[in-house]
Short mmCIF file of C-alpha atoms in Angstrom, two decimals:
data_model
loop_
_atom_site.label_atom_id
_atom_site.label_comp_id
_atom_site.label_asym_id
_atom_site.label_seq_id
_atom_site.Cartn_x
_atom_site.Cartn_y
_atom_site.Cartn_z
CA MET A 1 -2.22 -32.57 -0.78
CA THR A 2 -4.34 -33.45 2.08
CA ALA A 3 -5.36 -30.96 4.55
CA PRO A 4 -2.79 -30.58 7.35
CA GLY A 5 -3.95 -31.57 10.79
CA HIS A 6 -1.78 -29.32 12.71
CA VAL A 7 -0.62 -25.91 11.46
CA LEU A 8 1.65 -23.83 13.31
CA VAL A 9 2.10 -20.21 12.68
CA VAL A 10 5.45 -18.55 14.09
CA GLY A 11 4.94 -14.81 14.53
CA ALA A 12 1.70 -13.38 16.35
CA SER A 13 1.55 -10.06 14.62
CA ALA A 14 -0.37 -9.21 11.74
CA ALA A 15 0.55 -11.50 9.43
CA GLY A 16 0.42 -14.39 11.82
CA LEU A 17 -2.75 -13.70 13.17
CA ALA A 18 -4.34 -13.30 9.67
CA THR A 19 -3.05 -16.58 8.64
CA ALA A 20 -4.64 -17.88 11.51
CA GLU A 21 -8.02 -16.71 11.04
CA THR A 22 -8.11 -16.95 7.43
CA LEU A 23 -7.42 -20.91 7.98
CA ARG A 24 -10.45 -21.13 10.00
CA ARG A 25 -12.55 -18.73 7.97
CA LYS A 26 -11.62 -21.11 5.01
CA GLY A 27 -12.31 -24.61 6.97
CA HIS A 28 -9.22 -25.27 9.16
CA THR A 29 -10.78 -27.43 11.67
CA GLY A 30 -7.58 -29.14 12.61
CA ARG A 31 -5.17 -27.90 15.49
CA LEU A 32 -3.77 -24.43 15.21
CA THR A 33 -0.83 -22.97 17.45
CA VAL A 34 0.31 -19.43 17.24
CA LEU A 35 3.64 -18.83 18.66
CA GLY A 36 4.89 -15.27 19.53
CA ALA A 37 8.13 -13.77 20.90
CA GLU A 38 6.31 -10.97 22.62
CA PRO A 39 4.39 -11.58 25.70
CA HIS A 40 1.36 -9.27 24.31
CA LEU A 41 -1.89 -10.28 22.50
CA PRO A 42 -1.78 -9.49 18.88
CA TYR A 43 -1.59 -6.00 18.30
CA ASP A 44 -0.87 -3.63 15.47
CA ARG A 45 2.24 -1.96 14.45
CA PRO A 46 1.32 1.31 12.48
CA PRO A 47 -0.20 2.99 15.33
CA LEU A 48 2.93 2.64 17.40
CA SER A 49 4.55 5.31 15.46
CA LYS A 50 1.20 7.85 15.55
CA GLN A 51 -1.64 7.41 18.05
CA VAL A 52 0.10 4.95 20.57
CA LEU A 53 3.47 7.05 20.53
CA SER A 54 1.44 10.47 20.75
CA GLY A 55 -0.79 9.13 23.36
CA ALA A 56 -3.97 9.58 21.43
CA TRP A 57 -4.72 5.95 21.84
CA GLU A 58 -4.40 3.77 24.75
CA PRO A 59 -2.41 0.63 24.01
CA ALA A 60 -5.21 -1.49 24.22
CA ARG A 61 -6.76 0.15 21.22
CA ALA A 62 -4.08 -1.31 19.09
CA ARG A 63 -5.16 -4.47 19.74
CA LEU A 64 -5.57 -6.34 16.46
CA ARG A 65 -8.75 -8.38 17.82
CA PRO A 66 -10.35 -8.29 21.13
CA PRO A 67 -9.86 -11.04 23.39
CA ALA A 68 -13.04 -12.59 23.20
CA HIS A 69 -12.97 -12.81 19.60
CA LEU A 70 -9.68 -14.63 19.96
CA SER A 71 -11.18 -16.97 21.86
CA THR A 72 -13.54 -18.20 19.14
CA LEU A 73 -10.66 -18.84 16.96
CA GLU A 74 -9.73 -22.04 18.98
CA VAL A 75 -6.08 -20.95 18.36
CA GLU A 76 -3.54 -22.20 21.32
CA PHE A 77 -1.39 -18.86 21.63
CA VAL A 78 1.78 -19.60 23.05
CA LEU A 79 3.43 -16.17 23.82
CA GLY A 80 6.44 -14.53 25.33
CA ASP A 81 8.51 -17.61 23.87
CA PRO A 82 10.79 -17.00 20.84
CA ALA A 83 11.22 -19.42 18.44
CA VAL A 84 15.03 -20.56 18.33
CA GLY A 85 15.25 -23.20 15.57
CA LEU A 86 13.44 -25.05 12.99
CA ASP A 87 13.69 -28.66 12.00
CA VAL A 88 12.19 -28.58 8.07
CA THR A 89 12.03 -32.28 7.93
CA ALA A 90 10.02 -32.62 10.98
CA ARG A 91 8.45 -29.21 10.59
CA ALA A 92 9.28 -28.84 14.37
CA VAL A 93 9.94 -25.66 15.79
CA ALA A 94 12.26 -25.30 19.16
CA THR A 95 11.64 -22.02 21.30
CA ALA A 96 13.51 -20.33 24.02
CA SER A 97 12.03 -22.00 26.97
CA GLY A 98 12.69 -25.56 25.37
CA ARG A 99 9.33 -26.16 23.91
CA VAL A 100 9.31 -28.16 20.91
CA VAL A 101 6.19 -27.70 18.73
CA ALA A 102 5.83 -30.35 15.80
CA ALA A 103 3.21 -29.75 12.74
CA ASP A 104 2.09 -30.70 9.36
CA ALA A 105 2.56 -27.27 8.09
CA VAL A 106 4.61 -24.31 9.42
CA VAL A 107 4.19 -20.71 8.64
CA LEU A 108 7.09 -18.32 9.28
CA ALA A 109 5.90 -14.88 10.06
CA THR A 110 8.49 -13.49 12.21
CA GLY A 111 8.60 -10.21 10.85
CA LEU A 112 11.55 -7.86 11.15
CA ARG A 113 14.36 -6.45 13.80
CA PRO A 114 15.68 -3.05 13.54
CA ARG A 115 18.85 -2.08 12.50
CA THR A 116 21.02 -0.48 15.15
CA LEU A 117 24.17 1.89 15.21
CA PRO A 118 27.65 0.44 16.84
CA GLY A 119 27.27 0.58 20.54
CA GLN A 120 23.68 2.01 21.26
CA GLU A 121 23.01 -0.64 23.56
CA THR A 122 25.42 0.96 25.97
CA LEU A 123 23.95 4.62 25.83
CA ALA A 124 20.78 5.79 27.54
CA GLY A 125 18.55 7.71 25.45
CA VAL A 126 18.76 5.69 22.39
CA HIS A 127 15.76 4.12 21.10
CA VAL A 128 14.24 1.76 18.34
CA LEU A 129 10.90 1.75 17.30
CA ARG A 130 9.62 -1.87 16.47
CA THR A 131 7.20 -3.01 19.61
CA LEU A 132 4.60 -1.93 21.91
CA ASP A 133 7.45 -1.78 24.49
CA ASP A 134 9.47 0.31 22.42
CA SER A 135 6.83 3.04 21.61
CA LEU A 136 5.78 3.26 25.17
CA ALA A 137 9.53 3.51 26.18
CA LEU A 138 10.07 6.21 23.65
CA ARG A 139 6.85 8.02 24.80
CA ALA A 140 7.98 8.10 28.48
CA ASP A 141 10.87 10.03 27.08
CA LEU A 142 9.19 12.46 25.17
CA LEU A 143 6.88 13.54 27.38
CA ALA A 144 9.96 15.68 28.73
CA ARG A 145 10.12 17.50 25.55
CA PRO A 146 13.59 16.61 24.82
CA ARG A 147 15.78 17.63 21.65
CA VAL A 148 15.42 14.76 19.54
CA VAL A 149 17.27 13.35 16.69
CA VAL A 150 15.68 10.92 14.35
CA VAL A 151 18.12 8.80 12.70
CA GLY A 152 16.18 7.44 8.98
CA ASP A 153 14.48 9.31 6.37
CA GLY A 154 11.94 6.34 5.45
CA VAL A 155 8.47 6.13 6.35
CA LEU A 156 9.15 5.25 10.12
CA GLY A 157 11.63 8.08 10.92
CA ALA A 158 9.42 10.64 9.20
CA GLU A 159 6.30 9.20 10.96
CA ILE A 160 8.25 9.56 14.40
CA ALA A 161 9.73 12.73 13.39
CA ALA A 162 6.22 14.38 12.98
CA THR A 163 4.71 12.66 16.18
CA ALA A 164 7.61 13.74 18.33
CA ARG A 165 7.23 17.43 16.58
CA THR A 166 3.69 17.25 17.36
CA MET A 167 4.25 16.40 21.25
CA GLY A 168 6.20 19.49 21.44
CA CYS A 169 9.77 18.15 21.19
CA ALA A 170 12.44 19.84 19.52
CA VAL A 171 13.11 17.25 16.50
CA THR A 172 16.00 16.84 13.68
CA MET A 173 15.91 14.28 11.07
CA ALA A 174 19.00 12.86 9.63
CA GLY A 175 19.52 10.58 6.72
CA PRO A 176 21.11 10.05 3.31
CA GLN A 177 18.43 10.76 1.13
CA PRO A 178 17.85 14.33 -0.33
CA ALA A 179 14.41 14.36 0.93
CA PRO A 180 12.19 12.18 3.49
CA LEU A 181 10.78 8.94 1.42
CA ALA A 182 12.61 10.15 -1.69
CA LEU A 183 13.45 6.47 -2.71
CA GLN A 184 9.59 5.47 -2.15
CA LEU A 185 7.89 9.05 -3.52
CA GLY A 186 10.22 10.22 -6.18
CA PRO A 187 11.50 13.63 -5.86
CA PHE A 188 8.51 15.75 -6.77
CA ALA A 189 6.19 14.39 -3.78
CA ALA A 190 9.39 14.19 -1.45
CA ASP A 191 10.31 17.57 -2.02
CA LEU A 192 6.73 18.55 -0.68
CA LEU A 193 7.43 16.17 2.29
CA ALA A 194 10.43 17.86 3.14
CA GLY A 195 8.23 21.24 2.75
CA LEU A 196 5.61 19.75 5.04
CA HIS A 197 8.39 18.87 7.94
CA THR A 198 10.13 22.32 7.73
CA ALA A 199 7.13 23.88 7.64
CA ASN A 200 6.23 22.19 10.87
CA GLY A 201 9.62 23.10 12.70
CA VAL A 202 11.25 19.94 12.00
CA GLU A 203 15.11 20.52 11.18
CA LEU A 204 16.16 18.51 8.14
CA ARG A 205 19.99 17.43 8.12
CA LEU A 206 19.41 15.28 5.36
CA GLY A 207 21.73 14.29 2.33
CA ALA A 208 24.50 13.15 4.81
CA ALA A 209 24.76 9.57 6.33
CA VAL A 210 24.79 8.83 10.05
CA THR A 211 28.26 7.48 11.19
CA GLY A 212 27.69 7.19 14.77
CA LEU A 213 26.38 8.23 18.13
CA ALA A 214 28.26 10.49 20.45
CA GLY A 215 27.60 10.03 24.42
CA GLU A 216 28.97 10.87 27.93
CA ARG A 217 29.23 8.89 31.04
CA GLY A 218 26.65 6.22 29.37
CA THR A 219 24.05 8.60 27.97
CA VAL A 220 23.80 9.99 24.20
CA THR A 221 24.58 13.31 23.88
CA GLY A 222 24.31 13.79 19.74
CA VAL A 223 24.35 11.94 16.14
CA ARG A 224 27.51 12.12 14.08
CA ILE A 225 27.15 12.73 10.05
CA GLU A 226 29.53 11.95 7.89
CA THR A 227 30.00 15.75 7.27
CA GLY A 228 31.85 15.82 10.72
CA ASP A 229 29.05 17.75 12.56
CA VAL A 230 27.58 16.61 15.66
CA LEU A 231 23.51 16.76 16.04
CA PRO A 232 23.00 17.49 19.70
CA ALA A 233 20.24 15.27 21.18
CA ASP A 234 18.76 14.04 24.47
CA VAL A 235 16.82 11.19 23.00
CA VAL A 236 17.97 9.70 19.38
CA VAL A 237 15.35 7.21 17.59
CA VAL A 238 17.56 4.89 15.30
CA ALA A 239 15.10 4.23 12.54
CA PHE A 240 17.06 3.51 9.29
CA GLY A 241 15.68 0.35 8.28
CA ALA A 242 15.20 -3.45 9.67
CA VAL A 243 16.23 -6.80 8.83
CA PRO A 244 14.21 -10.07 8.65
CA ALA A 245 14.10 -12.04 11.49
CA THR A 246 15.72 -14.97 10.10
CA GLU A 247 18.53 -15.70 12.59
CA TRP A 248 16.76 -18.12 14.37
CA LEU A 249 16.57 -20.22 10.94
CA ALA A 250 20.43 -19.84 10.40
CA ASP A 251 20.76 -23.82 10.76
CA SER A 252 17.65 -24.89 9.12
CA GLY A 253 18.72 -25.52 5.72
CA LEU A 254 16.23 -23.09 4.34
CA THR A 255 17.56 -20.11 1.98
CA CYS A 256 17.54 -16.76 3.86
CA ASP A 257 18.82 -14.14 1.78
CA ASN A 258 17.24 -10.81 2.64
CA GLY A 259 14.21 -12.77 3.86
CA VAL A 260 13.20 -16.30 3.95
CA VAL A 261 13.13 -17.11 0.06
CA CYS A 262 10.08 -18.44 -1.27
CA ASP A 263 8.74 -19.72 -4.62
CA SER A 264 5.59 -18.05 -6.01
CA ARG A 265 3.33 -19.75 -3.79
CA CYS A 266 5.35 -18.32 -0.93
CA ARG A 267 6.43 -21.87 0.16
CA ALA A 268 10.03 -22.08 1.22
CA ALA A 269 10.10 -26.00 1.53
CA ASP A 270 7.83 -28.68 1.55
CA GLY A 271 4.94 -27.86 4.03
CA VAL A 272 6.99 -24.83 5.08
CA TYR A 273 5.63 -21.21 4.09
CA ALA A 274 6.44 -17.50 4.82
CA ALA A 275 4.22 -14.34 5.34
CA GLY A 276 4.79 -10.79 5.59
CA ASP A 277 7.68 -8.79 6.31
CA VAL A 278 10.05 -11.72 6.43
CA ALA A 279 9.10 -13.33 3.39
CA ARG A 280 10.96 -12.98 0.01
CA TRP A 281 8.93 -14.59 -2.94
CA HIS A 282 8.43 -14.73 -6.66
CA HIS A 283 5.96 -12.25 -7.71
CA GLU A 284 4.75 -13.88 -11.12
CA GLY A 285 2.96 -10.74 -12.27
CA LEU A 286 5.82 -8.40 -12.04
CA ASP A 287 8.52 -11.23 -12.65
CA THR A 288 10.69 -10.44 -9.60
CA SER A 289 11.71 -11.51 -6.39
CA LEU A 290 10.01 -9.26 -3.72
CA ARG A 291 9.80 -8.59 -0.29
CA LEU A 292 7.78 -5.88 1.44
CA GLU A 293 7.56 -4.25 4.41
CA ASN A 294 4.11 -3.04 4.39
CA ARG A 295 1.07 -3.49 6.59
CA THR A 296 -1.30 -4.66 3.92
CA ASN A 297 1.30 -7.21 2.52
CA ALA A 298 1.16 -8.62 6.20
CA THR A 299 -2.41 -9.63 5.87
CA GLU A 300 -2.79 -10.40 2.07
CA GLN A 301 -0.07 -12.35 1.95
CA ALA A 302 -1.07 -14.41 4.65
CA VAL A 303 -4.72 -14.91 3.00
CA ARG A 304 -2.81 -16.84 -0.07
CA VAL A 305 -0.40 -18.66 2.62
CA ALA A 306 -3.51 -20.00 4.12
CA ASP A 307 -5.22 -20.62 0.86
CA ASN A 308 -2.07 -22.58 -0.06
CA VAL A 309 -1.50 -24.45 3.23
CA LEU A 310 -5.01 -25.55 2.80
CA GLY A 311 -4.13 -27.15 -0.73
CA ALA A 312 -5.09 -24.23 -3.15
CA ASP A 313 -1.66 -24.04 -5.06
CA ARG A 314 -1.96 -20.35 -6.11
CA PRO A 315 0.48 -17.73 -6.54
CA TYR A 316 0.68 -14.33 -4.69
CA THR A 317 0.73 -11.53 -7.23
CA PRO A 318 -0.43 -8.30 -5.08
CA VAL A 319 -0.26 -4.59 -6.01
CA PRO A 320 2.22 -3.12 -3.52
CA TYR A 321 0.70 -0.55 -1.33
CA PHE A 322 1.29 1.39 1.57
CA TRP A 323 0.26 4.37 3.36
CA THR A 324 1.74 6.90 5.97
CA ASP A 325 0.37 9.61 7.97
CA GLN A 326 2.61 12.57 8.90
CA PHE A 327 1.27 16.19 10.11
CA ASP A 328 -2.01 16.76 8.27
CA VAL A 329 -1.20 14.53 5.41
CA LYS A 330 -2.22 11.31 4.27
CA LEU A 331 0.05 9.60 1.69
CA HIS A 332 -1.45 6.64 -0.27
CA VAL A 333 1.01 4.81 -2.56
CA HIS A 334 -0.38 2.12 -5.04
CA GLY A 335 2.06 0.02 -7.34
CA THR A 336 5.79 1.06 -7.71
CA THR A 337 7.16 4.57 -8.64
CA ALA A 338 8.80 5.40 -11.47
CA PRO A 339 10.84 8.85 -12.60
CA ASP A 340 8.35 10.38 -14.83
CA ALA A 341 5.37 11.56 -12.42
CA ASP A 342 2.54 13.76 -13.58
CA VAL A 343 -0.37 15.47 -11.50
CA VAL A 344 -3.96 14.13 -12.54
CA ASP A 345 -6.23 15.09 -10.14
CA GLY A 346 -6.25 18.08 -7.40
CA ASP A 347 -3.68 20.56 -7.18
CA PRO A 348 -0.54 20.39 -5.22
CA SER A 349 -0.42 23.99 -4.01
CA ALA A 350 -4.01 23.10 -2.39
CA GLY A 351 -2.69 20.17 -0.60
CA ARG A 352 -4.15 17.90 -2.19
CA PHE A 353 -3.76 15.64 -5.57
CA VAL A 354 -3.09 12.33 -7.27
CA LEU A 355 0.02 11.62 -9.07
CA THR A 356 0.49 8.69 -11.58
CA TYR A 357 4.09 7.36 -12.10
CA ARG A 358 5.07 6.31 -15.56
CA ARG A 359 7.91 4.05 -16.96
CA ASP A 360 7.84 4.19 -20.73
CA GLY A 361 4.81 5.34 -21.15
CA VAL A 362 2.94 2.87 -18.73
CA VAL A 363 1.64 3.70 -15.31
CA THR A 364 3.42 1.91 -12.75
CA GLY A 365 1.86 3.40 -9.89
CA VAL A 366 -0.20 6.07 -8.01
CA LEU A 367 0.14 8.32 -5.35
CA GLY A 368 -2.47 10.10 -3.37
CA TRP A 369 -1.72 13.11 -1.18
CA ASN A 370 -4.60 13.85 1.03
CA MET A 371 -6.99 11.89 -1.91
CA PRO A 372 -7.12 8.52 -0.81
CA LYS A 373 -10.32 7.67 -2.70
CA GLN A 374 -9.38 9.34 -5.52
CA ALA A 375 -5.99 7.43 -5.76
CA ARG A 376 -7.57 4.19 -4.89
CA LEU A 377 -9.91 4.76 -8.07
CA ARG A 378 -6.66 5.67 -10.04
CA ARG A 379 -5.47 2.33 -8.74
CA GLN A 380 -8.27 0.44 -10.11
CA GLU A 381 -8.03 2.38 -13.54
CA PHE A 382 -4.40 1.77 -14.12
CA LEU A 383 -3.10 -1.26 -12.06
CA GLY A 384 -6.29 -3.29 -11.46
CA THR A 385 -8.07 -4.42 -8.40
CA ALA A 386 -6.32 -7.78 -7.56
CA LEU A 387 -5.47 -8.05 -3.67
CA VAL A 388 -4.45 -11.33 -3.40
CA GLY A 389 -7.08 -12.96 -6.34
CA GLY A 390 -4.87 -12.71 -9.75
CA LYS A 391 -2.44 -10.99 -11.65
CA PRO A 392 -2.36 -7.09 -11.09
CA MET B 1 -24.45 -10.89 9.60
CA ASN B 2 -24.02 -7.54 11.31
CA VAL B 3 -21.12 -5.18 9.79
CA SER B 4 -19.83 -2.35 11.71
CA VAL B 5 -17.07 0.44 11.13
CA ASP B 6 -14.87 2.29 13.34
CA GLN B 7 -14.06 5.34 11.28
CA ASP B 8 -11.55 6.67 13.87
CA LYS B 9 -9.51 3.60 13.06
CA CYS B 10 -9.82 3.74 9.20
CA CYS B 11 -6.55 4.75 7.34
CA GLY B 12 -8.26 5.19 3.78
CA ALA B 13 -6.59 2.19 1.92
CA GLY B 14 -9.93 1.25 0.34
CA THR B 15 -9.01 -2.15 0.67
CA CYS B 16 -12.81 -3.10 1.55
CA VAL B 17 -13.94 -1.06 -1.40
CA LEU B 18 -11.85 -3.33 -3.84
CA LEU B 19 -13.09 -6.48 -2.15
CA ALA B 20 -16.64 -5.53 -1.49
CA PRO B 21 -18.05 -2.13 -3.19
CA ASP B 22 -21.67 -3.31 -2.42
CA VAL B 23 -21.03 -2.88 1.22
CA PHE B 24 -18.28 -0.62 1.59
CA ASP B 25 -17.31 3.05 0.10
CA GLN B 26 -15.15 6.12 0.91
CA ARG B 27 -16.00 9.55 1.62
CA ASP B 28 -14.88 11.90 -1.28
CA GLU B 29 -13.07 14.37 0.86
CA ASP B 30 -10.80 12.17 2.88
CA GLY B 31 -11.48 8.50 2.07
CA ILE B 32 -12.52 7.28 5.19
CA VAL B 33 -15.00 4.16 5.25
CA VAL B 34 -18.48 4.70 4.70
CA LEU B 35 -20.88 1.73 5.40
CA LEU B 36 -23.43 1.02 2.58
CA ASP B 37 -24.93 -2.04 4.23
CA GLU B 38 -24.98 -3.25 7.54
CA ARG B 39 -26.69 -6.39 6.97
CA PRO B 40 -25.53 -7.59 3.61
CA PRO B 41 -26.80 -10.45 1.87
CA GLY B 42 -25.60 -14.33 2.14
CA ASP B 43 -23.72 -14.34 -1.07
CA LEU B 44 -21.63 -11.25 0.15
CA HIS B 45 -20.58 -12.71 3.68
CA GLU B 46 -17.26 -14.47 2.75
CA THR B 47 -16.13 -11.41 1.00
CA VAL B 48 -16.71 -9.29 3.99
CA ARG B 49 -15.42 -11.64 6.55
CA GLU B 50 -12.15 -11.20 4.32
CA ALA B 51 -12.39 -7.42 4.28
CA ALA B 52 -12.46 -7.28 7.93
CA SER B 53 -9.73 -9.67 8.12
CA VAL B 54 -7.14 -7.80 5.78
CA CYS B 55 -8.37 -4.47 6.70
CA PRO B 56 -4.93 -2.53 7.46
CA GLY B 57 -6.69 -0.27 9.97
CA VAL B 58 -8.43 -2.98 11.67
CA ALA B 59 -11.65 -0.98 11.40
CA ILE B 60 -14.16 -3.49 10.37
CA THR B 61 -16.22 -5.71 12.63
CA VAL B 62 -18.22 -8.63 11.59
CA GLY B 63 -21.05 -9.98 14.18
CA SER B 64 -23.02 -12.96 13.68
#
């Protein structure tokens, strides 16, 4: 294909900005437009549940790039104007304000929308955490040191619980898993993480699904769980997953099924690509359809999408990776976890170790518990160095 | 090219080391980035720019 004249990126967060930056870096000299639903300049999301929520960082420190750098990219940023429709044939995107932007190639990077509990919009004191505004609103409530219930036992819920506890709140974590991040870490590391939260004063009410919210006179008073108990709360954070933001593509003709379905090139249709949390593509190395909700995937997939927009025709085959910081523990997970786990470095009782996960004797993943460098070295040993270069 | 790193923003992923091990390393004790070469040679410029672009902690800045 010939180089596109005008590229439109829908989404102005990590994946969208990295797409634009990479297009410029790799020689795209034509027009470049980035459309964002939020009014803010592109900012980073991982700090929203940690440094921004705790107040350790001013919100401006979470910006992905300084404004002066953004202006060197010669990108037309259209912010605060959500996309509402896509015409795949014309490669034209309509926005909430009535704008229509047509391009030669369109990159979909609209991310996720938090799942919510029924009725939560009508109750004061209930929060989600996806945007900068969400983080600042939650922070304002946490400053009064309320009783907090976090609904969610995954990465986001556990980080919010740790930050709220560090801010002096009484915190309860609720969710269906036996331990926080059990799905992502396996039982050994998840049990240690449960111990970390308990030692820091977080009350764990896990192993029971949340069934709803309790409220009085328009304000939340607690969280109902399937045992019939109500966990009392002044503030509730609902962080039990998110769904790809694809509602606006419902009439586009694209296949949206747990994300925008793409081929191995991250291509959803001719001239239409997807990157980041919203994209489900075929991973040739793992021979499976995959959608990754993690920070490194946003930028690495964006690099590959930019390559392919410019005509490279290369598959995207990353090693899945995420990190999370909770209290004084930094976890780094490379690859995919499996039932068999062995400590290969460090000592769990000393609070520093590396685990490898094996399936049928083959190492599929590596976890570092306060040992990021050593975990990365094991990744290179077992899973290869591939970022976006080749097969892992 | 002039490279700088913000160790406070670094999350210890090691993405930069995977891409450009002659320019970046990690501290043994906590995985935080160590800059080995503030002015890398020309044949590494493209790789270092990619490392800055994909850094998940937004901790690498590249100036001219």
